[in-house]
Protein backbone atom coordinates (compact mmCIF):
# COMPACT_ATOMS: atom_id res chain seq x y z
CA UNK A 1 0.00 0.00 0.00
CA UNK A 2 1.31 3.44 -0.91
CA UNK A 3 0.98 5.99 1.89
CA UNK A 4 -0.41 9.06 0.15
CA UNK A 5 -0.84 12.57 1.44
CA UNK A 6 -4.21 14.29 1.34
CA UNK A 7 -3.07 16.40 -1.62
CA UNK A 8 -1.99 13.26 -3.54
CA UNK A 9 -5.33 11.56 -2.86
CA UNK A 10 -7.17 14.66 -4.05
CA UNK A 11 -5.12 14.71 -7.24
CA UNK A 12 -5.94 11.05 -7.88
CA UNK A 13 -9.63 11.63 -7.19
CA UNK A 14 -9.78 14.57 -9.57
CA UNK A 15 -8.51 12.22 -12.29
CA UNK A 16 -11.11 9.65 -11.25
CA UNK A 17 -13.86 12.28 -11.47
CA UNK A 18 -12.71 13.24 -14.96
CA UNK A 19 -12.90 9.59 -16.11
CA UNK A 20 -16.30 8.80 -14.59
CA UNK A 21 -18.29 12.04 -14.56
CA UNK A 22 -20.06 11.21 -17.84
CA UNK A 23 -20.54 7.48 -17.28
CA UNK A 24 -24.21 6.62 -17.81
CA UNK A 25 -24.17 2.84 -18.08
CA UNK A 26 -25.29 0.05 -15.81
CA UNK A 27 -24.11 -0.93 -12.37
CA UNK A 28 -23.11 -4.44 -13.39
CA UNK A 29 -20.87 -3.52 -16.33
CA UNK A 30 -18.50 -1.11 -14.59
CA UNK A 31 -19.01 -1.27 -10.81
CA UNK A 32 -15.96 -3.46 -10.20
CA UNK A 33 -13.71 -1.24 -12.31
CA UNK A 34 -14.95 1.85 -10.50
CA UNK A 35 -14.36 0.32 -7.06
CA UNK A 36 -10.86 -0.85 -8.02
CA UNK A 37 -9.98 2.67 -9.21
CA UNK A 38 -11.46 4.17 -6.05
CA UNK A 39 -9.18 2.01 -3.90
CA UNK A 40 -6.22 2.91 -6.11
CA UNK A 41 -6.90 6.63 -5.67
CA UNK A 42 -6.35 6.11 -1.93
CA UNK A 43 -3.09 4.23 -2.53
CA UNK A 44 -4.43 0.69 -2.14
CA UNK A 45 -4.77 -2.31 -4.40
CA UNK A 46 -8.23 -3.66 -3.69
CA UNK A 47 -7.05 -7.26 -3.89
CA UNK A 48 -4.03 -6.72 -1.63
CA UNK A 49 -6.30 -5.00 0.89
CA UNK A 50 -8.41 -8.16 1.10
CA UNK A 51 -11.60 -6.51 -0.15
CA UNK A 52 -13.93 -9.08 -1.71
CA UNK A 53 -16.20 -8.48 -4.70
CA UNK A 54 -19.70 -9.97 -4.92
CA UNK A 55 -19.57 -11.53 -1.45
CA UNK A 56 -22.50 -13.89 -0.85
CA UNK A 57 -24.39 -13.74 2.43
CA UNK A 58 -26.13 -16.60 4.20
CA UNK A 59 -29.40 -14.70 3.74
CA UNK A 60 -29.04 -14.93 -0.03
CA UNK A 61 -27.93 -11.37 -0.71
CA UNK A 62 -24.79 -10.44 -2.59
CA UNK A 63 -22.73 -7.50 -1.39
CA UNK A 64 -20.97 -5.69 -4.22
CA UNK A 65 -17.88 -5.34 -2.01
CA UNK A 66 -16.96 -6.45 1.48
CA UNK A 67 -13.81 -4.95 2.97
CA UNK A 68 -13.59 -7.07 6.14
CA UNK A 69 -13.29 -5.04 9.30
CA UNK A 70 -13.70 -1.80 7.37
CA UNK A 71 -16.61 -1.27 4.98
CA UNK A 72 -19.34 -2.55 2.71
CA UNK A 73 -19.76 -0.84 -0.66
CA UNK A 74 -23.10 -1.22 -2.42
CA UNK A 75 -23.12 0.09 -6.00
CA UNK A 76 -26.09 1.32 -8.02
CA UNK A 77 -26.42 2.62 -11.57
CA UNK A 78 -25.82 6.34 -12.24
CA UNK A 79 -29.53 6.71 -13.01
CA UNK A 80 -30.21 5.99 -9.32
CA UNK A 81 -28.06 8.87 -8.04
CA UNK A 82 -31.11 10.92 -7.01
CA UNK A 83 -32.94 7.90 -5.59
CA UNK A 84 -30.42 6.47 -3.12
CA UNK A 85 -33.06 6.61 -0.40
CA UNK A 86 -34.79 3.70 -2.17
CA UNK A 87 -31.70 1.52 -1.71
CA UNK A 88 -30.67 2.34 1.86
CA UNK A 89 -32.66 -0.48 3.42
CA UNK A 90 -30.92 -3.03 1.23
CA UNK A 91 -27.43 -1.70 2.00
CA UNK A 92 -28.09 -1.52 5.74
CA UNK A 93 -29.64 -4.99 5.70
CA UNK A 94 -26.39 -6.30 4.22
CA UNK A 95 -24.58 -4.68 7.13
CA UNK A 96 -26.91 -6.30 9.68
CA UNK A 97 -25.92 -9.74 8.36
CA UNK A 98 -22.24 -9.06 7.62
CA UNK A 99 -20.82 -10.31 10.90
CA UNK A 100 -19.68 -13.91 11.38
CA UNK A 101 -19.50 -14.94 15.06
CA UNK A 102 -18.14 -18.36 14.11
CA UNK A 103 -14.97 -16.81 12.70
CA UNK A 104 -15.00 -13.90 15.15
CA UNK A 105 -15.58 -11.42 12.31
CA UNK A 106 -17.51 -8.29 13.36
CA UNK A 107 -19.67 -6.22 11.05
CA UNK A 108 -17.56 -3.52 9.39
CA UNK A 109 -18.08 -0.02 10.80
CA UNK A 110 -18.90 1.72 7.49
CA UNK A 111 -21.36 1.28 4.66
CA UNK A 112 -20.99 3.16 1.36
CA UNK A 113 -24.00 3.44 -0.92
CA UNK A 114 -22.80 4.70 -4.29
CA UNK A 115 -24.47 5.38 -7.63
CA UNK A 116 -21.22 6.47 -9.34
CA UNK A 117 -22.26 10.14 -9.27
CA UNK A 118 -23.42 10.27 -5.66
CA UNK A 119 -22.22 8.80 -2.36
CA UNK A 120 -23.72 8.17 1.05
CA UNK A 121 -21.41 7.04 3.84
CA UNK A 122 -23.06 5.38 6.83
CA UNK A 123 -21.71 4.38 10.22
CA UNK A 124 -24.73 2.33 11.29
CA UNK A 125 -23.29 0.98 14.52
CA UNK A 126 -22.85 4.49 15.90
CA UNK A 127 -25.20 6.64 13.81
CA UNK A 128 -28.05 4.46 12.48
CA UNK A 129 -30.51 7.28 11.73
CA UNK A 130 -28.64 9.29 9.07
CA UNK A 131 -25.56 9.09 6.84
CA UNK A 132 -22.35 10.65 8.10
CA UNK A 133 -21.50 11.99 4.67
CA UNK A 134 -23.47 12.75 1.51
CA UNK A 135 -21.68 14.13 -1.56
CA UNK A 136 -21.48 13.95 -5.33
CA UNK A 137 -18.66 12.51 -7.41
CA UNK A 138 -17.63 16.07 -8.28
CA UNK A 139 -17.40 16.91 -4.57
CA UNK A 140 -15.41 13.80 -3.65
CA UNK A 141 -11.91 15.38 -4.00
CA UNK A 142 -12.89 18.07 -1.48
CA UNK A 143 -14.51 15.53 0.84
CA UNK A 144 -12.01 12.71 0.41
CA UNK A 145 -11.59 12.30 4.18
CA UNK A 146 -15.05 10.72 4.37
CA UNK A 147 -13.66 7.66 2.56
CA UNK A 148 -10.25 7.72 4.20
CA UNK A 149 -10.83 4.23 5.60
CA UNK A 150 -9.89 3.11 2.07
CA UNK A 151 -6.38 4.29 2.95
CA UNK A 152 -6.42 2.49 6.29
CA UNK A 153 -7.09 5.67 8.30
CA UNK A 154 -9.99 6.93 10.38
CA UNK A 155 -12.36 9.00 8.23
CA UNK A 156 -13.25 12.61 8.93
CA UNK A 157 -16.82 13.69 8.31
CA UNK A 158 -16.40 17.42 7.88
CA UNK A 159 -18.17 17.77 4.58
CA UNK A 160 -21.33 19.23 6.06
CA UNK A 161 -19.32 22.23 7.22
CA UNK A 162 -16.87 22.48 4.34
CA UNK A 163 -18.96 24.64 2.03
CA UNK A 164 -19.67 27.16 4.78
CA UNK A 165 -16.03 27.19 5.83
CA UNK A 166 -14.89 27.79 2.26
CA UNK A 167 -17.45 30.53 1.69
CA UNK A 168 -16.52 32.27 4.93
CA UNK A 169 -12.82 32.19 4.02
CA UNK A 170 -13.62 33.50 0.55
CA UNK A 171 -15.54 36.51 1.89
CA UNK A 172 -12.79 37.47 4.34
CA UNK A 173 -10.19 37.09 1.59
CA UNK A 174 -12.24 39.32 -0.74
CA UNK A 175 -12.53 41.95 1.97
CA UNK A 176 -8.77 41.82 2.40
CA UNK A 177 -8.27 42.19 -1.35
CA UNK A 178 -10.70 45.10 -1.63
CA UNK A 179 -9.28 47.02 1.33
CA UNK A 180 -5.72 46.41 0.18
CA UNK A 181 -6.35 47.38 -3.44
CA UNK A 182 -8.00 50.67 -2.55
CA UNK A 183 -5.54 51.29 0.31
CA UNK A 184 -8.31 51.49 2.89
CA UNK A 185 -5.65 51.10 5.57
CA UNK A 186 -2.10 49.86 5.97
CA UNK A 187 -1.84 46.12 5.15
CA UNK A 188 -1.02 45.18 8.75
CA UNK A 189 -4.02 47.16 9.98
CA UNK A 190 -6.31 45.54 7.42
CA UNK A 191 -5.25 42.05 8.47
CA UNK A 192 -5.67 42.74 12.18
CA UNK A 193 -9.04 44.37 11.50
CA UNK A 194 -10.24 41.29 9.61
CA UNK A 195 -9.17 38.91 12.37
CA UNK A 196 -10.93 41.08 14.94
CA UNK A 197 -14.07 40.92 12.79
CA UNK A 198 -13.80 37.14 12.38
CA UNK A 199 -13.40 36.55 16.12
CA UNK A 200 -16.46 38.73 16.75
CA UNK A 201 -18.55 36.79 14.21
CA UNK A 202 -17.45 33.53 15.82
CA UNK A 203 -18.13 34.93 19.30
CA UNK A 204 -21.62 36.05 18.26
CA UNK A 205 -22.53 32.54 17.07
CA UNK A 206 -21.06 30.92 20.19
CA UNK A 207 -22.82 33.24 22.63
CA UNK A 208 -19.67 35.03 23.78
CA UNK A 209 -20.77 38.35 22.27
CA UNK A 210 -24.40 39.12 23.02
CA UNK A 211 -26.82 40.95 20.78
CA UNK A 212 -25.06 40.31 17.44
CA UNK A 213 -23.45 43.77 17.37
CA UNK A 214 -21.50 43.16 14.13
CA UNK A 215 -24.65 42.25 12.22
CA UNK A 216 -26.63 45.14 13.71
CA UNK A 217 -23.87 47.69 13.16
CA UNK A 218 -23.36 46.67 9.53
CA UNK A 219 -27.12 46.76 8.84
CA UNK A 220 -27.28 50.27 10.29
CA UNK A 221 -24.31 51.41 8.24
CA UNK A 222 -25.91 50.16 5.02
CA UNK A 223 -29.13 52.00 5.87
CA UNK A 224 -27.33 55.26 6.67
CA UNK A 225 -24.32 56.08 4.44
CA UNK A 226 -23.45 59.05 6.65
CA UNK A 227 -22.30 56.69 9.39
CA UNK A 228 -18.84 55.08 9.34
CA UNK A 229 -17.63 51.62 10.26
CA UNK A 230 -14.36 53.20 11.40
CA UNK A 231 -16.25 54.78 14.28
CA UNK A 232 -18.79 52.07 15.12
CA UNK A 233 -16.86 48.84 14.59
CA UNK A 234 -13.73 50.55 15.90
CA UNK A 235 -15.59 51.46 19.08
CA UNK A 236 -16.74 47.86 19.52
CA UNK A 237 -13.13 46.70 19.32
CA UNK A 238 -12.09 49.34 21.85
CA UNK A 239 -14.80 48.17 24.25
CA UNK A 240 -13.66 44.54 23.90
CA UNK A 241 -10.22 45.66 25.04
CA UNK A 242 -11.49 47.53 28.10
CA UNK A 243 -12.85 46.60 31.53
CA UNK A 244 -14.55 49.99 31.84
CA UNK A 245 -18.28 49.25 32.17
CA UNK A 246 -19.19 52.89 31.50
CA UNK A 247 -18.27 52.30 27.83
CA UNK A 248 -20.93 49.62 27.47
CA UNK A 249 -24.42 50.64 26.44
CA UNK A 250 -26.86 50.27 23.56
CA UNK A 251 -25.40 47.94 20.95
CA UNK A 252 -22.33 47.44 23.11
CA UNK A 253 -24.09 46.39 26.33
CA UNK A 254 -23.20 42.71 25.99
CA UNK A 255 -19.60 43.22 24.90
CA UNK A 256 -17.27 41.27 27.25
CA UNK A 257 -13.68 42.05 28.12
CA UNK A 258 -11.84 39.90 25.60
CA UNK A 259 -8.19 40.56 26.49
CA UNK A 260 -5.70 38.08 25.01
CA UNK A 261 -4.01 40.84 23.02
CA UNK A 262 -6.33 40.49 20.01
CA UNK A 263 -7.83 43.96 20.50
CA UNK A 264 -4.80 45.59 22.10
CA UNK A 265 -4.05 47.40 18.83
CA UNK A 266 -7.05 49.51 17.89
CA UNK A 267 -8.24 49.24 14.27
CA UNK A 268 -10.63 51.86 12.87
CA UNK A 269 -11.24 50.99 9.21
CA UNK A 270 -13.84 52.57 6.94
CA UNK A 271 -15.74 50.11 4.72
CA UNK A 272 -17.38 51.09 1.45
CA UNK A 273 -20.88 49.75 0.60
CA UNK A 274 -19.68 46.65 -1.31
CA UNK A 275 -17.44 45.70 1.62
CA UNK A 276 -20.29 46.26 4.08
CA UNK A 277 -22.54 43.98 2.03
CA UNK A 278 -19.89 41.26 2.02
CA UNK A 279 -19.51 41.57 5.79
CA UNK A 280 -23.29 41.53 6.21
CA UNK A 281 -23.37 38.20 4.36
CA UNK A 282 -20.61 36.78 6.56
CA UNK A 283 -22.58 37.89 9.63
CA UNK A 284 -25.51 35.67 8.60
CA UNK A 285 -23.38 32.50 8.78
CA UNK A 286 -23.50 30.16 11.74
CA UNK A 287 -19.84 30.40 12.68
CA UNK A 288 -20.23 27.47 15.06
CA UNK A 289 -20.14 25.36 11.92
CA UNK A 290 -16.93 26.92 10.60
CA UNK A 291 -13.84 24.76 11.01
CA UNK A 292 -11.06 26.74 12.72
CA UNK A 293 -8.67 25.44 10.10
CA UNK A 294 -10.36 28.03 7.90
CA UNK A 295 -7.43 30.16 8.92
CA UNK A 296 -5.04 27.96 7.02
CA UNK A 297 -7.03 28.74 3.90
CA UNK A 298 -7.26 32.38 4.96
CA UNK A 299 -3.47 32.53 5.18
CA UNK A 300 -3.18 31.10 1.67
CA UNK A 301 -5.65 33.65 0.30
CA UNK A 302 -4.26 36.69 2.08
CA UNK A 303 -0.59 36.19 1.38
CA UNK A 304 -0.58 35.75 -2.39
CA UNK A 305 1.35 33.09 -4.24
CA UNK A 306 4.73 34.79 -4.60
CA UNK A 307 5.10 35.49 -0.91
CA UNK A 308 3.89 32.01 0.04
CA UNK A 309 6.56 30.48 -2.19
CA UNK A 310 9.24 32.69 -0.71
CA UNK A 311 8.31 31.72 2.83
CA UNK A 312 7.88 28.05 1.94
CA UNK A 313 4.38 28.19 3.47
CA UNK A 314 1.83 25.55 2.56
CA UNK A 315 -1.51 24.29 3.82
CA UNK A 316 -1.59 20.84 5.45
CA UNK A 317 -4.73 18.72 5.25
CA UNK A 318 -6.17 17.63 8.59
CA UNK A 319 -5.83 13.96 7.72
CA UNK A 320 -2.08 14.54 7.23
CA UNK A 321 -1.87 16.47 10.50
CA UNK A 322 -3.45 13.51 12.28
CA UNK A 323 -0.81 11.24 10.77
CA UNK A 324 1.68 13.23 12.84
CA UNK A 325 -0.42 13.95 15.94
CA UNK A 326 -1.74 10.43 16.48
CA UNK A 327 1.58 8.58 16.77
CA UNK A 328 3.32 11.48 18.50
CA UNK A 329 0.64 12.24 21.09
CA UNK A 330 -2.57 10.21 20.89
CA UNK A 331 -1.24 6.65 20.65
CA UNK A 332 1.28 6.70 23.54
CA UNK A 333 -1.08 8.51 25.90
CA UNK A 334 -4.02 6.29 24.95
CA UNK A 335 -1.92 3.27 25.88
CA UNK A 336 -0.99 4.81 29.23
CA UNK A 337 -4.60 5.68 30.01
CA UNK A 338 -5.87 2.18 29.25
CA UNK A 339 -3.03 0.58 31.22
CA UNK A 340 -3.83 2.50 34.42
CA UNK A 341 -5.14 -0.13 36.86
CA UNK A 342 -5.81 1.96 39.98
CA UNK A 343 -7.31 5.35 40.72
CA UNK A 344 -3.89 6.60 41.79
CA UNK A 345 -2.28 5.42 38.55
CA UNK A 346 -5.03 6.89 36.37
CA UNK A 347 -4.91 10.19 38.24
CA UNK A 348 -1.14 10.33 37.84
CA UNK A 349 -1.50 9.76 34.08
CA UNK A 350 -4.05 12.59 33.86
CA UNK A 351 -1.79 14.92 35.85
CA UNK A 352 1.18 14.18 33.59
CA UNK A 353 -0.97 14.55 30.47
CA UNK A 354 -2.14 17.99 31.61
CA UNK A 355 1.49 19.04 32.06
CA UNK A 356 2.48 17.97 28.53
CA UNK A 357 4.06 20.80 26.54
CA UNK A 358 3.80 20.83 22.75
CA UNK A 359 5.75 22.94 20.25
CA UNK A 360 5.25 23.56 16.56
CA UNK A 361 8.39 25.48 15.53
CA UNK A 362 6.92 26.43 12.14
CA UNK A 363 3.32 26.81 13.26
CA UNK A 364 1.95 28.91 10.40
CA UNK A 365 -1.74 29.49 11.07
CA UNK A 366 -1.82 27.04 13.97
CA UNK A 367 -3.55 24.07 12.36
CA UNK A 368 -1.17 21.50 13.87
CA UNK A 369 -1.55 23.07 17.30
CA UNK A 370 -5.33 23.26 16.97
CA UNK A 371 -5.63 19.57 16.06
CA UNK A 372 -3.17 18.62 18.82
CA UNK A 373 -5.19 20.63 21.36
CA UNK A 374 -8.46 19.02 20.31
CA UNK A 375 -6.93 15.54 20.61
CA UNK A 376 -5.35 16.36 23.97
CA UNK A 377 -8.69 17.47 25.37
CA UNK A 378 -10.20 14.22 24.10
CA UNK A 379 -7.43 12.33 25.89
CA UNK A 380 -8.13 14.33 29.03
CA UNK A 381 -11.78 13.22 28.95
CA UNK A 382 -10.76 9.62 28.33
CA UNK A 383 -8.39 9.77 31.30
CA UNK A 384 -11.15 11.14 33.55
CA UNK A 385 -13.51 8.43 32.33
CA UNK A 386 -10.82 5.85 33.16
CA UNK A 387 -10.48 7.27 36.66
CA UNK A 388 -14.24 6.98 37.16
CA UNK A 389 -14.28 3.46 35.73
CA UNK A 390 -11.48 2.22 38.00
CA UNK A 391 -13.03 4.01 40.98
CA UNK A 392 -16.37 2.24 40.44
CA UNK A 393 -14.66 -1.11 40.08
CA UNK A 394 -12.72 -0.65 43.33
CA UNK A 395 -15.53 1.01 45.26
CA UNK A 396 -13.71 4.27 45.96
CA UNK A 397 -14.60 7.90 45.38
CA UNK A 398 -13.39 9.78 42.33
CA UNK A 399 -10.83 12.37 43.46
CA UNK A 400 -11.96 16.01 43.39
CA UNK A 401 -10.13 18.86 41.71
CA UNK A 402 -8.90 16.87 38.71
CA UNK A 403 -6.81 19.02 36.34
CA UNK A 404 -7.72 20.09 32.82
CA UNK A 405 -5.37 20.47 29.88
CA UNK A 406 -4.37 24.15 29.57
CA UNK A 407 -4.22 25.68 26.11
CA UNK A 408 -1.26 27.75 27.29
CA UNK A 409 0.83 24.55 27.16
CA UNK A 410 0.90 24.94 23.39
CA UNK A 411 3.87 26.78 21.93
CA UNK A 412 4.55 27.93 18.40
CA UNK A 413 7.17 29.84 16.45
CA UNK A 414 6.26 31.58 13.21
CA UNK A 415 8.26 34.06 11.16
CA UNK A 416 5.19 35.79 9.69
CA UNK A 417 3.47 38.08 12.20
CA UNK A 418 0.06 37.81 10.55
CA UNK A 419 0.21 34.01 10.55
CA UNK A 420 1.13 34.01 14.25
CA UNK A 421 -1.89 36.20 15.00
CA UNK A 422 -4.09 33.82 13.01
CA UNK A 423 -2.68 30.91 15.03
CA UNK A 424 -3.73 32.59 18.28
CA UNK A 425 -7.24 33.25 16.96
CA UNK A 426 -7.47 29.66 15.73
CA UNK A 427 -6.60 28.36 19.20
CA UNK A 428 -9.01 30.74 20.94
CA UNK A 429 -11.78 29.46 18.67
CA UNK A 430 -10.69 25.89 19.35
CA UNK A 431 -10.80 26.48 23.10
CA UNK A 432 -14.48 27.43 22.95
CA UNK A 433 -15.41 24.66 20.51
CA UNK A 434 -13.74 21.99 22.66
CA UNK A 435 -15.42 23.14 25.88
CA UNK A 436 -18.79 23.12 24.15
CA UNK A 437 -18.18 19.71 22.55
CA UNK A 438 -17.43 18.14 25.94
CA UNK A 439 -20.04 20.14 27.86
CA UNK A 440 -17.38 21.67 30.09
CA UNK A 441 -18.04 24.53 32.48
CA UNK A 442 -14.78 26.30 31.79
CA UNK A 443 -14.26 30.02 31.27
CA UNK A 444 -12.90 31.02 27.86
CA UNK A 445 -13.04 34.76 28.52
CA UNK A 446 -10.97 36.72 29.05
CA UNK A 447 -9.00 35.06 26.27
CA UNK A 448 -6.05 33.01 27.48
CA UNK A 449 -2.64 34.60 27.06
CA UNK A 450 -1.08 32.87 24.06
CA UNK A 451 2.22 34.70 24.05
CA UNK A 452 3.74 31.24 23.69
CA UNK A 453 3.00 31.71 19.99
CA UNK A 454 5.97 33.90 19.14
CA UNK A 455 7.10 35.70 16.00
CA UNK A 456 10.65 34.75 15.09
CA UNK A 457 12.90 32.83 12.72
CA UNK A 458 12.74 29.44 14.44
CA UNK A 459 16.22 28.44 13.30
CA UNK A 460 17.73 31.54 14.94
CA UNK A 461 15.61 31.43 18.09
CA UNK A 462 15.95 29.44 21.29
CA UNK A 463 13.11 26.96 21.51
CA UNK A 464 11.12 26.53 24.74
CA UNK A 465 11.58 23.30 26.65
CA UNK A 466 8.78 20.95 25.62
CA UNK A 467 7.86 17.28 25.58
CA UNK A 468 6.57 16.93 22.01
CA UNK A 469 7.61 18.69 18.80
CA UNK A 470 5.28 18.50 15.80
CA UNK A 471 4.76 20.41 12.58
CA UNK A 472 5.30 20.92 8.90
CA UNK A 473 8.55 22.89 8.44
CA UNK A 474 8.81 25.14 5.38
CA UNK A 475 9.85 23.46 2.16
CA UNK A 476 12.51 25.13 0.06
CA UNK A 477 14.89 23.21 -2.16
CA UNK A 478 18.60 23.57 -1.47
CA UNK A 479 19.11 25.01 -4.96
CA UNK A 480 16.83 27.95 -4.09
CA UNK A 481 18.20 28.90 -0.67
CA UNK A 482 20.70 31.53 -1.82
CA UNK A 483 18.15 33.12 -4.15
CA UNK A 484 15.50 33.33 -1.40
CA UNK A 485 17.56 34.01 1.73
CA UNK A 486 20.86 35.41 0.49
CA UNK A 487 24.47 34.28 0.85
CA UNK A 488 24.90 35.44 4.45
CA UNK A 489 21.94 33.41 5.70
CA UNK A 490 23.07 30.28 3.86
CA UNK A 491 26.58 30.68 5.28
CA UNK A 492 25.04 31.00 8.75
CA UNK A 493 23.08 27.75 8.20
CA UNK A 494 26.26 25.95 7.18
CA UNK A 495 28.24 27.27 10.12
CA UNK A 496 25.48 26.55 12.64
CA UNK A 497 24.26 23.11 11.59
CA UNK A 498 27.46 21.69 10.05
CA UNK A 499 25.65 19.68 7.38
CA UNK A 500 26.21 21.74 4.25
CA UNK A 501 23.51 23.26 2.08
CA UNK A 502 20.40 21.11 2.36
CA UNK A 503 16.68 21.43 1.70
CA UNK A 504 15.41 24.02 4.15
CA UNK A 505 13.31 21.61 6.26
CA UNK A 506 16.41 19.49 6.99
CA UNK A 507 17.57 22.13 9.46
CA UNK A 508 14.31 21.76 11.41
CA UNK A 509 14.95 18.04 11.73
CA UNK A 510 18.47 18.77 12.99
CA UNK A 511 17.33 21.33 15.54
CA UNK A 512 14.47 19.09 16.68
CA UNK A 513 16.86 16.20 17.31
CA UNK A 514 19.17 18.44 19.31
CA UNK A 515 16.28 19.89 21.33
CA UNK A 516 14.36 16.76 22.31
CA UNK A 517 14.37 15.98 26.03
CA UNK A 518 14.83 12.43 27.31
CA UNK A 519 11.67 10.52 26.50
CA UNK A 520 10.41 13.28 24.23
CA UNK A 521 8.66 12.60 20.95
CA UNK A 522 8.64 14.38 17.60
CA UNK A 523 6.67 14.18 14.39
CA UNK A 524 7.56 16.38 11.43
CA UNK A 525 6.45 16.39 7.80
CA UNK A 526 9.37 16.32 5.39
CA UNK A 527 10.03 16.32 1.67
CA UNK A 528 10.90 13.06 -0.08
CA UNK A 529 14.36 14.42 -0.77
CA UNK A 530 15.36 14.41 2.89
CA UNK A 531 15.21 10.62 2.92
CA UNK A 532 17.75 10.34 0.13
CA UNK A 533 21.51 10.61 -0.27
CA UNK A 534 23.39 13.18 1.81
CA UNK A 535 20.20 14.85 3.04
CA UNK A 536 19.27 11.66 4.88
CA UNK A 537 22.45 11.69 6.91
CA UNK A 538 21.75 15.29 7.87
CA UNK A 539 18.15 14.66 8.85
CA UNK A 540 16.56 11.24 9.39
CA UNK A 541 19.68 9.24 10.24
CA UNK A 542 20.90 12.10 12.41
CA UNK A 543 17.58 12.16 14.30
CA UNK A 544 17.66 8.40 14.84
Short mmCIF file of N, CA and C in Angstrom, two decimals, residues 174-187 190 193-194 228-230 233 268-276:
data_model
loop_
_atom_site.label_atom_id
_atom_site.label_comp_id
_atom_site.label_asym_id
_atom_site.label_seq_id
_atom_site.Cartn_x
_atom_site.Cartn_y
_atom_site.Cartn_z
N UNK A 174 -11.81 38.25 0.17
CA UNK A 174 -12.24 39.32 -0.74
C UNK A 174 -12.23 40.67 -0.04
N UNK A 175 -12.61 40.70 1.21
CA UNK A 175 -12.53 41.95 1.97
C UNK A 175 -11.09 42.42 2.07
N UNK A 176 -10.19 41.47 2.33
CA UNK A 176 -8.77 41.82 2.40
C UNK A 176 -8.29 42.39 1.07
N UNK A 177 -8.70 41.74 -0.03
CA UNK A 177 -8.27 42.19 -1.35
C UNK A 177 -8.81 43.59 -1.65
N UNK A 178 -10.09 43.81 -1.35
CA UNK A 178 -10.70 45.10 -1.63
C UNK A 178 -10.04 46.22 -0.82
N UNK A 179 -9.88 45.99 0.47
CA UNK A 179 -9.28 47.02 1.33
C UNK A 179 -7.84 47.29 0.95
N UNK A 180 -7.12 46.24 0.56
CA UNK A 180 -5.72 46.41 0.18
C UNK A 180 -5.60 47.15 -1.14
N UNK A 181 -6.43 46.76 -2.11
CA UNK A 181 -6.35 47.38 -3.44
C UNK A 181 -6.68 48.87 -3.40
N UNK A 182 -7.64 49.24 -2.59
CA UNK A 182 -8.00 50.67 -2.55
C UNK A 182 -7.28 51.42 -1.42
N UNK A 183 -6.35 50.71 -0.76
CA UNK A 183 -5.54 51.29 0.31
C UNK A 183 -6.43 51.89 1.41
N UNK A 184 -7.41 51.06 1.83
CA UNK A 184 -8.31 51.49 2.89
C UNK A 184 -7.62 51.62 4.23
N UNK A 185 -6.49 50.98 4.37
CA UNK A 185 -5.65 51.10 5.57
C UNK A 185 -4.34 50.40 5.26
N UNK A 186 -3.36 50.57 6.14
CA UNK A 186 -2.10 49.86 5.97
C UNK A 186 -2.35 48.35 6.00
N UNK A 187 -1.59 47.57 5.21
CA UNK A 187 -1.84 46.12 5.15
C UNK A 187 -1.90 45.44 6.52
N UNK A 190 -5.22 46.27 8.08
CA UNK A 190 -6.31 45.54 7.42
C UNK A 190 -6.38 44.11 7.95
N UNK A 193 -7.63 44.03 11.52
CA UNK A 193 -9.04 44.37 11.50
C UNK A 193 -9.88 43.15 11.11
N UNK A 194 -9.47 42.44 10.08
CA UNK A 194 -10.24 41.29 9.61
C UNK A 194 -10.28 40.17 10.65
N UNK A 228 -20.10 55.68 9.75
CA UNK A 228 -18.84 55.08 9.34
C UNK A 228 -18.49 53.87 10.20
N UNK A 229 -18.07 52.81 9.54
CA UNK A 229 -17.63 51.62 10.26
C UNK A 229 -16.38 51.91 11.09
N UNK A 230 -15.57 52.86 10.65
CA UNK A 230 -14.36 53.20 11.40
C UNK A 230 -14.72 53.61 12.82
N UNK A 233 -17.57 50.10 14.34
CA UNK A 233 -16.86 48.84 14.59
C UNK A 233 -15.61 49.09 15.41
N UNK A 268 -9.46 51.08 13.28
CA UNK A 268 -10.63 51.86 12.87
C UNK A 268 -10.56 51.97 11.35
N UNK A 269 -11.32 51.11 10.66
CA UNK A 269 -11.24 50.99 9.21
C UNK A 269 -12.60 51.33 8.60
N UNK A 270 -12.60 52.21 7.62
CA UNK A 270 -13.84 52.57 6.94
C UNK A 270 -14.11 51.59 5.80
N UNK A 271 -15.34 51.04 5.77
CA UNK A 271 -15.74 50.11 4.72
C UNK A 271 -16.69 50.81 3.76
N UNK A 272 -16.49 50.55 2.48
CA UNK A 272 -17.38 51.09 1.45
C UNK A 272 -18.58 50.14 1.33
N UNK A 273 -19.66 50.56 0.64
CA UNK A 273 -20.88 49.75 0.60
C UNK A 273 -20.69 48.30 0.17
N UNK A 274 -19.89 48.03 -0.87
CA UNK A 274 -19.68 46.65 -1.31
C UNK A 274 -19.03 45.82 -0.20
N UNK A 275 -18.11 46.41 0.52
CA UNK A 275 -17.44 45.70 1.62
C UNK A 275 -18.42 45.46 2.76
N UNK A 276 -19.28 46.43 3.04
CA UNK A 276 -20.29 46.26 4.08
C UNK A 276 -21.25 45.13 3.71
#
